[in-house]
Amino acid sequence: MKIAAASAFDKRKSADVLIVPFWEGAKSAFKENFSSVALEDLLDSGDFKGKLGEVAIFYAAKAKEPRCLLLGLGKKENVSSESLRKAFAAAIKWIREKKLKAVHLLFPDIEEEMAPSILESVLLSNYAFTSLKGESSDDKSPRLIETFLMFGISSQTASQIDHYQTIAESVSLVRDLVNGNADDVTPEMFAKEIPAMLGKKVKTVVFDRKDLEKEGMGLLLAVGQGARYEPCMIQASYRGNPQAKEHILLVGKGITYDTGGLCLKSADNMLTMKCDMAGAATMLAVVKVAAALGLKINVTALAPIAENAIGSKSFKQGDVYRSFSGKTVEILNTDAEGRLVLADAIAYGVKNLKPTLVIDAATLTGAIVVALGEEMSGLFSNDESAAKDLERASQRTGESLWRMPLYDYKDSLRSDIADLANMGGREAGSIKAALFLQEFTGGVPWAHIDMAGPAFLSKPKGYFPTKGTGWGVRLLVDFLEQRAK
Ligand code: BES
Ligand code: MG
Ligand code: ZN
């Protein structure tokens, strides 16, 4: 999509639709001089109130835009970045359903600080995953907006278009990877194709199975041993501030498909399990964005990638495997595999990269979805400053986080025959998973994000599409931007 600032509203060319924003109960919300009889009539009718996300249309065949879309922004005193994102998501949804391609917007008169959220919403809402549709499908040509011109936008906001476009492109990359077939987005595909996708400023190292064996990453190898594709680990680094000591390690769960292994999932629970590499895709995308934006920060992503398959070579319930850290782990459930691959990657990163902060993101537990639902992730952290900054980033980006306790349930992870068990009973499942990970952080400040809910949605929600959402990219980029200051 071409999204740009435009001037000379009176001399504009034609387009399919003009978006005209309104505050609830007010006569307008835009800067440009615009009036029409049809508009006044519609407002006088009282049918359109300007409520947040409300849409009304009138048709004016002879106007430069044959459709005028009145968009409610809600009450002016309640405006926030997120309310603006929601409102614009509603407008874009309507426009895309009608397959319109060229859009004009009368940019609303709002505080400079909030204005970029409109760019974000438009960019994030204009996504379609069509590569698996058949040639003759109606939807093969995606219902996407092609040009989006904004009238009355400030030059300061306009100067940030590229910035938000860079972020949105990486969000789309994560969505595509999550939505892609698990037999296409395989560990081999990650190893072969991801490094080139991250850009020249990102240094990548790919650990293949032999490297993992040499390093002694027994948990990652165990999880991957049942699959047709060999496990691997991708390390992607960007050094934007070589003088600084601070180095943030981002670890993402990369299970390209989670059958549950020998502890096989039910059909219903397996249905969405192509999403289980969302953490890895997110962390790699964040490093890509950090490099593309030239953030003054040092950051490395580690993505342990494996398929948790069922077969004669699968790792076994009741067996004990040795982790990179040296701790041995008894497998009480082969479906608690995410924490295993993360444990090895976290321990490897802590030992070899000497990070000052570790953040991991993972579609780790069904329990967090039970606790927080589909729209929030759980945040676990032993570092107050990281937790506060992540919560602030969450507020700003609208990617919701809820802090969860690292309550001491460690006894439940005790094993009779190994150093640790990989699960500890049904209760407080997401806390116990976090405690398991903490065992491998070597005391380095750490935050864990359990994103099993929002990584993959059963139905679209505002500017998040159904299925792969790319949730977390914007959150973590915002966090890195704060840290870079
Ligand atoms: N990938 C799943 C968690 C998940 C569930 C992600 C729903 C997205 C949506 C994870 O590997 C898993 O299977 N966890 C088990 C752990 C249990 C066996 C201790 C779970 O949550 O049931
Ligand atoms: Mg599992
Ligand atoms: Zn999993």
XYZ file of C-alpha atoms and ligand atoms in Angstrom:
509
model
C 0.000 0.000 0.000
C 1.143 3.455 -0.804
C 0.404 5.582 2.243
C 1.330 9.252 2.062
C 0.593 12.798 3.095
C -1.223 14.931 0.557
C -1.978 18.626 0.327
C -4.355 20.838 -1.616
C -7.507 19.026 -0.615
C -9.603 21.162 -2.965
C -7.524 20.119 -5.954
C -7.349 16.414 -5.107
C -7.845 13.687 -7.692
C -10.630 11.157 -7.335
C -10.647 8.101 -5.077
C -13.084 5.364 -4.059
C -13.877 6.681 -0.615
C -13.258 9.638 1.661
C -12.993 9.006 5.410
C -14.379 11.859 7.498
C -13.801 11.457 11.241
C -16.108 12.783 13.954
C -15.981 13.093 17.701
C -19.054 11.755 19.433
C -21.656 14.481 19.652
C -19.541 17.023 17.760
C -19.819 18.491 14.304
C -16.416 17.331 13.090
C -12.945 16.166 14.017
C -10.974 17.184 10.981
C -8.904 20.166 10.052
C -9.656 20.622 6.380
C -12.480 22.716 5.136
C -15.093 20.244 3.994
C -18.829 20.429 3.846
C -21.588 19.005 1.712
C -25.353 19.042 1.848
C -25.507 15.260 2.113
C -23.156 15.351 5.083
C -25.258 17.951 6.902
C -28.406 15.964 6.178
C -26.870 12.786 7.520
C -25.702 14.527 10.695
C -29.082 16.225 11.151
C -30.855 12.875 10.900
C -29.213 11.838 14.165
C -28.538 8.345 12.802
C -24.815 8.793 13.222
C -23.604 9.538 16.752
C -19.835 9.406 16.315
C -19.419 6.532 18.788
C -16.052 4.827 18.756
C -15.755 2.742 15.597
C -19.205 3.725 14.303
C -19.387 3.879 10.517
C -21.989 5.589 8.311
C -21.878 6.002 4.550
C -23.443 8.379 2.165
C -23.126 8.251 -1.586
C -22.388 11.260 -3.738
C -21.983 10.059 -7.282
C -20.628 13.335 -8.586
C -18.102 13.991 -5.844
C -14.402 13.245 -6.159
C -15.050 10.270 -3.912
C -18.359 8.564 -4.664
C -18.485 7.307 -1.068
C -18.069 9.317 2.076
C -17.406 7.265 5.205
C -18.231 8.986 8.466
C -16.096 7.507 11.185
C -16.852 7.865 14.889
C -13.832 8.462 17.107
C -15.796 8.363 20.367
C -15.852 11.145 22.953
C -13.056 13.639 22.490
C -12.177 13.599 26.192
C -11.692 9.811 26.081
C -9.381 9.711 23.079
C -6.276 7.536 23.312
C -3.854 5.952 20.868
C -5.718 2.704 21.241
C -9.172 4.244 20.734
C -7.909 5.781 17.497
C -6.475 2.434 16.385
C -9.820 0.762 17.076
C -11.793 3.405 15.200
C -9.593 3.238 12.123
C -9.594 -0.552 12.147
C -13.387 -0.360 11.795
C -13.119 1.995 8.831
C -10.515 -0.135 7.075
C -12.598 -3.254 7.655
C -15.613 -1.661 5.936
C -13.511 -0.385 3.035
C -11.830 -3.748 2.484
C -15.096 -5.655 2.571
C -16.246 -3.468 -0.326
C -12.945 -4.167 -2.160
C -12.128 -0.470 -2.482
C -8.572 0.396 -3.443
C -8.075 4.170 -3.243
C -8.785 6.003 -0.001
C -8.659 9.623 1.083
C -8.655 10.651 4.734
C -9.376 13.983 6.333
C -6.830 13.607 9.086
C -8.359 14.298 12.493
C -7.269 17.247 14.569
C -5.528 15.434 17.433
C -2.461 15.713 19.597
C 0.786 15.055 17.797
C 1.637 12.262 20.218
C -1.411 10.184 19.278
C -1.451 10.851 15.560
C 0.930 8.007 14.559
C -1.498 5.441 15.973
C -3.709 6.177 12.972
C -0.860 5.242 10.640
C -0.301 2.071 12.669
C -3.918 1.041 12.553
C -4.244 1.584 8.821
C -1.033 -0.339 8.136
C -1.834 -3.214 10.502
C -5.454 -3.499 9.328
C -4.485 -3.772 5.672
C -3.241 -7.372 5.792
C -4.508 -10.480 4.029
C -3.115 -13.995 3.923
C -4.028 -15.342 0.514
C -1.092 -17.499 -0.567
C -2.992 -20.706 0.233
C -6.139 -19.747 -1.687
C -6.694 -21.496 -5.011
C -6.091 -19.752 -8.342
C -9.779 -19.327 -9.081
C -10.781 -18.157 -5.618
C -12.559 -14.821 -5.333
C -10.147 -13.900 -2.585
C -7.000 -14.746 -4.522
C -6.585 -11.091 -5.364
C -6.484 -9.811 -1.833
C -8.957 -7.208 -0.676
C -6.274 -4.692 0.111
C -6.200 -0.931 -0.057
C -3.636 0.224 -2.603
C -3.371 3.963 -1.980
C -4.141 5.882 1.181
C -3.756 9.658 1.036
C -4.028 11.787 4.156
C -5.106 15.433 3.998
C -4.370 17.764 6.878
C -1.748 15.506 8.454
C 1.077 17.380 10.204
C 4.527 17.223 8.681
C 5.818 15.725 11.925
C 3.388 12.812 11.756
C 3.970 12.402 8.042
C 7.700 12.114 8.680
C 7.026 8.960 10.696
C 5.258 7.038 7.946
C 8.407 5.106 6.993
C 9.064 4.194 10.619
C 5.640 2.640 11.090
C 5.746 1.007 7.689
C 8.998 -0.728 8.631
C 7.401 -2.093 11.786
C 4.190 -3.135 10.017
C 6.163 -5.046 7.381
C 7.792 -7.141 10.074
C 4.449 -7.715 11.768
C 3.190 -9.007 8.413
C 6.236 -11.264 8.116
C 5.402 -12.862 11.468
C 1.747 -13.261 10.458
C 2.778 -14.941 7.193
C 5.170 -17.317 8.965
C 2.550 -18.266 11.544
C -0.200 -18.708 8.940
C 1.974 -20.673 6.547
C 1.658 -24.454 6.377
C 3.679 -26.209 9.062
C 5.095 -28.382 6.275
C 6.401 -25.223 4.594
C 7.504 -23.248 7.653
C 9.794 -26.023 8.888
C 13.031 -25.951 10.877
C 14.843 -26.367 7.548
C 13.030 -23.406 6.074
C 13.957 -21.277 9.101
C 17.594 -22.295 8.749
C 17.750 -21.675 5.009
C 15.551 -18.663 4.445
C 15.300 -16.587 7.593
C 18.857 -15.174 7.682
C 18.387 -13.420 4.324
C 15.038 -12.016 5.470
C 16.558 -10.163 8.403
C 18.596 -7.683 6.388
C 22.299 -6.998 5.976
C 22.807 -5.296 9.330
C 21.796 -8.457 11.210
C 24.454 -11.084 11.751
C 23.039 -14.579 11.795
C 24.488 -17.901 12.866
C 22.579 -21.112 12.211
C 23.232 -24.090 14.461
C 22.336 -27.336 12.707
C 21.710 -30.652 14.442
C 25.409 -31.498 14.588
C 26.212 -28.141 16.168
C 23.476 -28.685 18.731
C 24.987 -32.079 19.554
C 28.443 -30.533 19.936
C 27.018 -27.894 22.264
C 25.110 -30.483 24.271
C 21.664 -29.021 23.749
C 19.986 -32.257 24.763
C 16.518 -30.835 25.403
C 16.151 -29.142 22.028
C 17.491 -32.299 20.346
C 15.063 -34.489 22.286
C 12.030 -32.427 21.296
C 13.107 -32.441 17.642
C 14.167 -36.078 17.364
C 10.801 -37.473 16.275
C 10.350 -35.196 13.289
C 11.177 -35.504 9.610
C 12.972 -32.140 9.868
C 16.079 -31.746 11.987
C 15.987 -29.152 14.769
C 18.168 -26.076 14.580
C 18.804 -22.813 16.383
C 19.090 -19.383 14.818
C 21.115 -16.627 16.411
C 20.497 -13.164 14.997
C 22.463 -10.205 16.363
C 22.387 -6.508 15.828
C 24.859 -4.218 17.551
C 23.566 -0.671 17.336
C 25.565 0.629 20.281
C 28.958 -1.108 20.372
C 30.207 1.113 23.231
C 27.448 0.122 25.616
C 27.612 -2.852 27.926
C 23.890 -3.441 27.744
C 22.968 -6.423 25.591
C 19.430 -7.721 25.435
C 18.826 -11.362 24.604
C 15.453 -12.234 23.072
C 14.591 -15.929 23.072
C 11.562 -17.169 21.120
C 9.867 -20.551 21.127
C 10.058 -22.058 17.662
C 7.956 -25.203 17.545
C 6.931 -25.356 13.891
C 4.176 -27.810 14.787
C 3.133 -29.145 18.178
C 1.333 -32.487 18.017
C 2.073 -32.911 21.726
C 4.431 -35.767 20.845
C 3.682 -39.177 22.351
C 1.397 -37.362 24.826
C -0.681 -36.592 21.758
C -3.000 -33.601 21.778
C -6.706 -33.959 21.034
C -7.814 -32.969 17.542
C -9.348 -29.734 18.822
C -6.225 -28.732 20.685
C -3.904 -29.579 17.798
C -5.856 -27.578 15.244
C -4.052 -24.292 15.921
C -0.594 -25.695 16.591
C 1.068 -24.241 13.503
C 1.108 -21.127 15.699
C 3.686 -22.598 18.056
C 6.653 -20.888 16.399
C 5.165 -17.420 16.888
C 7.619 -16.547 19.666
C 10.618 -17.334 17.473
C 9.215 -15.437 14.492
C 8.461 -12.471 16.751
C 11.935 -12.272 18.270
C 13.651 -12.565 14.878
C 11.352 -9.894 13.466
C 12.135 -7.576 16.381
C 15.863 -7.791 15.650
C 15.128 -7.123 11.993
C 13.205 -3.973 12.937
C 15.831 -2.810 15.450
C 18.444 -3.008 12.701
C 16.248 -1.421 10.037
C 15.442 1.501 12.343
C 19.073 1.766 13.431
C 18.183 1.715 17.133
C 21.112 2.471 19.434
C 20.926 -0.845 21.206
C 22.601 -4.245 21.251
C 20.185 -7.091 20.805
C 20.392 -10.766 19.900
C 17.570 -13.151 19.139
C 17.950 -16.859 19.777
C 15.336 -19.057 18.170
C 15.378 -22.772 18.969
C 13.405 -24.438 16.182
C 11.976 -27.959 16.179
C 8.844 -29.860 15.289
C 7.235 -31.764 18.161
C 6.147 -34.779 16.120
C 4.746 -38.173 17.025
C 6.470 -41.264 15.664
C 8.817 -44.125 16.411
C 11.698 -41.722 17.022
C 9.817 -39.340 19.342
C 11.291 -38.557 22.738
C 9.713 -40.529 25.521
C 7.549 -39.789 28.509
C 9.390 -40.910 31.640
C 12.843 -40.642 30.075
C 15.487 -38.214 31.299
C 17.432 -35.865 29.025
C 20.446 -33.696 29.758
C 20.125 -29.981 29.125
C 22.804 -27.574 27.874
C 23.106 -26.246 31.429
C 23.961 -29.734 32.713
C 20.698 -30.089 34.628
C 18.844 -33.277 33.782
C 15.117 -33.213 33.099
C 12.559 -35.975 33.496
C 9.861 -35.799 30.848
C 6.523 -36.128 32.579
C 4.692 -34.849 29.520
C 6.041 -34.601 25.969
C 3.531 -31.823 25.298
C 5.397 -29.536 27.711
C 8.054 -29.137 25.010
C 8.264 -25.366 24.687
C 9.971 -24.922 28.034
C 12.512 -27.573 27.004
C 13.678 -25.870 23.838
C 13.625 -22.477 25.578
C 15.629 -23.792 28.522
C 18.474 -24.847 26.254
C 18.446 -21.612 24.255
C 18.275 -19.414 27.371
C 21.130 -21.290 29.067
C 23.205 -21.173 25.890
C 22.608 -17.441 25.491
C 23.346 -16.602 29.106
C 26.623 -18.513 29.007
C 27.900 -17.449 25.592
C 26.432 -14.005 24.950
C 26.620 -12.535 28.467
C 23.343 -10.607 28.171
C 22.357 -7.968 30.722
C 18.680 -8.851 30.269
C 16.871 -11.890 28.890
C 13.341 -11.706 27.513
C 11.616 -14.776 26.165
C 8.331 -14.968 24.287
C 6.456 -18.190 23.746
C 3.082 -19.738 23.026
C 3.875 -21.706 26.132
C 0.761 -22.817 27.994
C -2.937 -23.369 27.500
C -3.226 -22.343 31.150
C -2.434 -18.713 30.370
C -5.304 -18.654 27.865
C -7.633 -20.008 30.548
C -6.413 -17.300 32.927
C -6.254 -14.253 30.643
C -8.193 -15.147 27.508
C -7.284 -14.634 23.891
C -6.413 -10.954 23.990
C -3.747 -10.711 26.703
C -0.366 -12.229 27.346
C 1.047 -13.084 30.745
C 4.193 -11.318 31.907
C 6.485 -12.974 34.432
C 9.633 -11.218 35.595
C 12.177 -11.129 38.382
C 13.326 -7.667 37.294
C 11.165 -4.700 38.298
C 12.627 -2.265 35.814
C 12.175 -4.612 32.842
C 8.642 -5.440 33.976
C 7.728 -1.752 34.354
C 9.191 -0.870 30.956
C 7.369 -3.768 29.307
C 4.123 -2.693 30.936
C 4.680 0.849 29.695
C 5.365 -0.487 26.180
C 2.154 -2.496 26.464
C 0.179 0.637 27.388
C 1.610 2.533 24.468
C 1.233 -0.141 21.799
C -2.104 -1.566 22.924
C -0.579 -5.057 23.035
C -1.998 -6.149 26.358
C 0.089 -7.737 29.075
C -0.874 -8.770 32.568
C 1.775 -9.311 35.216
C 1.637 -12.783 36.745
C 3.377 -13.939 39.923
C 6.498 -16.069 40.031
C 5.017 -17.645 43.123
C 7.243 -20.327 44.575
C 5.636 -23.547 43.344
C 9.092 -24.971 42.593
C 8.504 -28.083 44.693
C 6.007 -29.265 42.118
C 8.820 -29.513 39.540
C 10.804 -31.991 41.648
C 11.791 -35.299 40.096
C 12.885 -38.485 41.861
C 15.339 -39.514 39.179
C 16.437 -36.221 37.554
C 17.240 -32.656 38.627
C 13.875 -31.344 37.458
C 10.575 -32.533 35.994
C 9.182 -30.737 32.962
C 5.762 -30.178 34.503
C 4.102 -30.057 37.878
C 0.413 -30.777 37.798
C -2.577 -28.988 36.303
C -2.903 -26.065 38.700
C -1.087 -22.789 38.022
C 0.295 -24.285 34.823
C 1.619 -21.034 33.391
C 3.410 -20.128 36.645
C 5.079 -23.534 36.836
C 6.196 -23.247 33.217
C 7.745 -19.860 34.028
C 9.475 -21.282 37.114
C 10.919 -24.058 34.975
C 12.417 -21.478 32.600
C 13.801 -19.429 35.494
C 15.953 -22.418 36.458
C 17.972 -21.819 33.292
C 18.468 -18.043 33.464
C 21.581 -18.205 35.637
C 20.349 -15.292 37.763
C 20.409 -12.805 34.873
C 17.497 -10.294 34.958
C 14.717 -11.944 32.996
C 11.197 -11.460 31.716
C 8.986 -14.133 30.217
C 5.986 -13.438 28.006
C 3.458 -16.251 27.605
C 1.646 -15.234 24.433
C -0.395 -18.399 23.803
C -3.576 -16.275 23.654
C -2.958 -13.309 21.364
C -0.438 -14.916 18.985
C -3.254 -16.677 17.128
C -6.856 -15.495 17.216
C -10.004 -17.505 16.522
C -11.686 -14.358 15.137
C -10.375 -10.956 14.053
C -10.125 -8.263 16.706
C -9.701 -4.655 15.616
C -6.408 -4.285 13.753
C -5.467 -7.893 14.558
C -6.514 -10.342 11.850
C -7.795 -13.826 12.561
C -5.128 -16.531 13.066
C -1.532 -15.200 13.058
C -1.494 -11.690 14.544
C 2.167 -10.725 14.844
C 1.372 -9.783 18.440
C 4.484 -8.746 20.390
C 6.592 -7.211 17.631
C 5.333 -3.702 18.357
C 5.513 -4.262 22.109
C 9.148 -5.320 22.034
C 10.225 -2.734 19.475
C 8.723 -0.056 21.717
C 10.554 -1.573 24.685
C 13.864 -1.490 22.787
C 13.219 2.087 21.698
C 12.789 3.067 25.359
C 15.988 1.276 26.273
C 17.853 2.905 23.396
C 17.107 6.359 24.801
N 1.983 -25.064 22.547
C 1.317 -25.477 23.723
C 0.604 -24.331 24.449
C -0.526 -23.640 23.709
C -1.829 -23.935 24.008
C -0.263 -22.640 22.789
C -2.874 -23.276 23.363
C -1.288 -21.985 22.147
C -2.591 -22.290 22.439
C 2.312 -26.093 24.712
O 3.397 -26.739 24.150
C 1.594 -27.119 25.505
O 1.158 -28.065 24.918
N 1.488 -26.922 26.818
C 0.827 -27.840 27.661
C 1.664 -28.007 28.909
C 1.194 -29.103 29.822
C 1.366 -30.446 29.171
C 1.981 -29.031 31.112
C -0.537 -27.267 27.970
O -0.673 -26.059 28.116
O -1.500 -28.037 28.027
Mg 3.031 -28.772 23.726
Zn 3.945 -26.090 22.277
